[in-house]
JSON list of C-alpha atoms in Angstrom, two decimals:
[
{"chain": "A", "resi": 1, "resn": "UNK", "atom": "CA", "xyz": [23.10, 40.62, -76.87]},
{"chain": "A", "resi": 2, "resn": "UNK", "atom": "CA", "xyz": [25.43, 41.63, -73.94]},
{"chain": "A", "resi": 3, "resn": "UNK", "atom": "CA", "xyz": [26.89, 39.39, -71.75]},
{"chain": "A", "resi": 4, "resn": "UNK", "atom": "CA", "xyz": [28.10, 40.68, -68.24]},
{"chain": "A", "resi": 5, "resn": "UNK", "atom": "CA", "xyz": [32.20, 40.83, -68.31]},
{"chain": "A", "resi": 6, "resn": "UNK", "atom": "CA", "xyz": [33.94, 37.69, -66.85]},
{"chain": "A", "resi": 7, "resn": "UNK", "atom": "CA", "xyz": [35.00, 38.35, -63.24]},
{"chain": "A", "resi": 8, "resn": "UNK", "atom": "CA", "xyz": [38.07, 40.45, -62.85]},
{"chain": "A", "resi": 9, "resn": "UNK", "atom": "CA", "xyz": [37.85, 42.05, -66.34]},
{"chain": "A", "resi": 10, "resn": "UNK", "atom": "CA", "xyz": [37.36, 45.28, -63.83]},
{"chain": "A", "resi": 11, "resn": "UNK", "atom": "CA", "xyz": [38.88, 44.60, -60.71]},
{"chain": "A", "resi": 12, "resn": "UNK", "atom": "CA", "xyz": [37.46, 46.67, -57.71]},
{"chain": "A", "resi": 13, "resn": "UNK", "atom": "CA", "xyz": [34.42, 46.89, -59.67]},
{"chain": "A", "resi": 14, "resn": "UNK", "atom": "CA", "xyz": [31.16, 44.79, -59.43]},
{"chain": "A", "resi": 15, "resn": "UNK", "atom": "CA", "xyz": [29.14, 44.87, -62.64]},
{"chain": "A", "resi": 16, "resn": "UNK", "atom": "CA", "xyz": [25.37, 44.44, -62.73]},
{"chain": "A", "resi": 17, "resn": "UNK", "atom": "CA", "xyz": [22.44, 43.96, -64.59]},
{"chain": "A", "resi": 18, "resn": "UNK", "atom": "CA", "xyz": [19.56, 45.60, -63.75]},
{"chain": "A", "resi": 19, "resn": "UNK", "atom": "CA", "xyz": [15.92, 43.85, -64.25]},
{"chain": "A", "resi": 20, "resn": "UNK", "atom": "CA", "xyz": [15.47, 46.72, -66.94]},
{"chain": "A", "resi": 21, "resn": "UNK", "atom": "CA", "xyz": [18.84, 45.33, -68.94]},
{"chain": "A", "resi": 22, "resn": "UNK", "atom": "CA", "xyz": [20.66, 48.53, -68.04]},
{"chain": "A", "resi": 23, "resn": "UNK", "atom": "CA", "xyz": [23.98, 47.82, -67.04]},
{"chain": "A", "resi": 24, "resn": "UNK", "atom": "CA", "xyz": [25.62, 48.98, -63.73]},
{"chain": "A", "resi": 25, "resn": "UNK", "atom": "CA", "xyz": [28.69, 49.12, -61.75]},
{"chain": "A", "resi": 26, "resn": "UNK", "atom": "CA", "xyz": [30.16, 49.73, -58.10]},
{"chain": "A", "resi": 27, "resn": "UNK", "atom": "CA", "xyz": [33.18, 50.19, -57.10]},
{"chain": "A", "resi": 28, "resn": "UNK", "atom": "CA", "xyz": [33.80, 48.10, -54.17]},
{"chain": "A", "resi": 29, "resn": "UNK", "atom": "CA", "xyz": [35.58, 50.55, -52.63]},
{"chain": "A", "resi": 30, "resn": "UNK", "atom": "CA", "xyz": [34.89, 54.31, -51.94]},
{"chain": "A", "resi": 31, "resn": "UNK", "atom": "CA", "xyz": [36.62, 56.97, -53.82]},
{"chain": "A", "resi": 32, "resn": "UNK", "atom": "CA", "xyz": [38.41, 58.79, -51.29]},
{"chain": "A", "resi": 33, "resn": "UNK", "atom": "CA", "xyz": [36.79, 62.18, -50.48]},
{"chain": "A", "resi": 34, "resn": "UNK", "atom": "CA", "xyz": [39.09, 64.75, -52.69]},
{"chain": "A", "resi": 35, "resn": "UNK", "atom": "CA", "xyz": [38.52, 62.12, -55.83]},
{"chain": "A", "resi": 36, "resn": "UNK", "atom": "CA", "xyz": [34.82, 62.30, -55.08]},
{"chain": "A", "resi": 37, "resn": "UNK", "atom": "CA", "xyz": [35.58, 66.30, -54.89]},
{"chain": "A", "resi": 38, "resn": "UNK", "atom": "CA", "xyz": [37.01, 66.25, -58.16]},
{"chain": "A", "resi": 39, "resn": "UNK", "atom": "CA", "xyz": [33.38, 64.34, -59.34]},
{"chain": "A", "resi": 40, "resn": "UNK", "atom": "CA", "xyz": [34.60, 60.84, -59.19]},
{"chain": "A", "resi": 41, "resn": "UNK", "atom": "CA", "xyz": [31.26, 58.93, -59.02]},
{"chain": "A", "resi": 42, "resn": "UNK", "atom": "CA", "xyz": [31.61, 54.97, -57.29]},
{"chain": "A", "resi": 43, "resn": "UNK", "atom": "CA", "xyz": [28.15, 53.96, -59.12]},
{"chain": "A", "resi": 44, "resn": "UNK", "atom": "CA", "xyz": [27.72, 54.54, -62.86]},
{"chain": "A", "resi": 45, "resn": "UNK", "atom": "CA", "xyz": [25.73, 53.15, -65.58]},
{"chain": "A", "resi": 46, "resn": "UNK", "atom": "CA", "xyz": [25.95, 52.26, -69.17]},
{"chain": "A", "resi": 47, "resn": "UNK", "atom": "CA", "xyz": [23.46, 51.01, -71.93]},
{"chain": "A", "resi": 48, "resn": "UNK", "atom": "CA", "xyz": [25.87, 48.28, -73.13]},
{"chain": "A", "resi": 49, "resn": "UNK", "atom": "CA", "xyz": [29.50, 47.32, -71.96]},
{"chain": "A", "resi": 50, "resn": "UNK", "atom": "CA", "xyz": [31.66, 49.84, -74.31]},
{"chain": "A", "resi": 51, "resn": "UNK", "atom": "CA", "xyz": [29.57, 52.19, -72.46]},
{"chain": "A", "resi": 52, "resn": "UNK", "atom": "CA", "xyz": [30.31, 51.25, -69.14]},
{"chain": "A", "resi": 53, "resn": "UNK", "atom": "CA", "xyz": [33.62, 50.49, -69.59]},
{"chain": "A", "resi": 54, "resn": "UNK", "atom": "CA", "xyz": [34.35, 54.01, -70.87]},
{"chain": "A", "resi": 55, "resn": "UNK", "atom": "CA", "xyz": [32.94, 55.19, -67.44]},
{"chain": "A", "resi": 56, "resn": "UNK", "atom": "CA", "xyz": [34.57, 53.09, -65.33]},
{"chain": "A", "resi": 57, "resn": "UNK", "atom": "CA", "xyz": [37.76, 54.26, -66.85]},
{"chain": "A", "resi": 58, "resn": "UNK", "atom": "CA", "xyz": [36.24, 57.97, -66.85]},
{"chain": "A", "resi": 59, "resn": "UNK", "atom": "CA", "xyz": [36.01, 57.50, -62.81]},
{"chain": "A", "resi": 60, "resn": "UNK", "atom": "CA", "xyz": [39.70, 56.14, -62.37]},
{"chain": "A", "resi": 61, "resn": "UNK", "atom": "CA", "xyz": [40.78, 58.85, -64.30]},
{"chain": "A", "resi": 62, "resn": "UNK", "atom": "CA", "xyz": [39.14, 61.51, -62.42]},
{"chain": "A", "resi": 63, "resn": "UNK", "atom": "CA", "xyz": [40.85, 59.80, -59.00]},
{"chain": "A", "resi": 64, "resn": "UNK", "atom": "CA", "xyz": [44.16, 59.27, -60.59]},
{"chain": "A", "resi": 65, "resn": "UNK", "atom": "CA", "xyz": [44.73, 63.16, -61.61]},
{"chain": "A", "resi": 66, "resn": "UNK", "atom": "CA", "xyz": [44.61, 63.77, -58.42]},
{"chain": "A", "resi": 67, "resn": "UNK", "atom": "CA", "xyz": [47.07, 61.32, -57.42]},
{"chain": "A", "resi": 68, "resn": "UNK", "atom": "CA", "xyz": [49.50, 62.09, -60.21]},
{"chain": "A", "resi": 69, "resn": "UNK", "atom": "CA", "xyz": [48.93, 65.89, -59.66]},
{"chain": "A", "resi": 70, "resn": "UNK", "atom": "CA", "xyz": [49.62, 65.54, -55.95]},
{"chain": "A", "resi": 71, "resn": "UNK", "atom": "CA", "xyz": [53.09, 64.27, -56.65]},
{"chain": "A", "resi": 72, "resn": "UNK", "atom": "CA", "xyz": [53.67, 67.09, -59.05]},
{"chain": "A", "resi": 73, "resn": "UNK", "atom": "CA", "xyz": [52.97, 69.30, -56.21]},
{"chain": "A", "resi": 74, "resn": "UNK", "atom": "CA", "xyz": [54.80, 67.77, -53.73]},
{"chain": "A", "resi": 75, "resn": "UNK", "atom": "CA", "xyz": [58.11, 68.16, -56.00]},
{"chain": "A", "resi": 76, "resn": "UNK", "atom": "CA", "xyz": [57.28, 71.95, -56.60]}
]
């Protein structure tokens, strides 16, 4: 059975359970808008806590190519 993650296993994230068992998290706060461009999501789900981690990762991954590609850019 999975347990919900101790607090500040994810900072900026707030992990939930829903009444169904599913698990959930929100990011506490936004995305900016070209990381939500680029299809970073601030509310995903998972069916058990590899899951969600993966996509929590996924969704700072998504924000921080843009950040590390900006920099690239800026150099060019």
């Amino acid at each position: 059975m999975n347990t919900l993650p101790t607090p500040g296993s994810h900072d900026g994230w707030r992990i939930l359970r829903s009444d169904a068992g599913r698990l959930w998290a929100t990011r506490e706060r936004p995305f900016d808008r070209a990381a939500e461009m680029a299809g970073a999501c601030r509310t995903v789900d998972g069916d058990d806590l590899g899951q969600l981690k993966a996509e929590i990762m996924r969704q700072e991954r998504i924000a921080g190519t843009l950040v590390s590609g900006s920099n690239g850019a800026a150099e060019a």
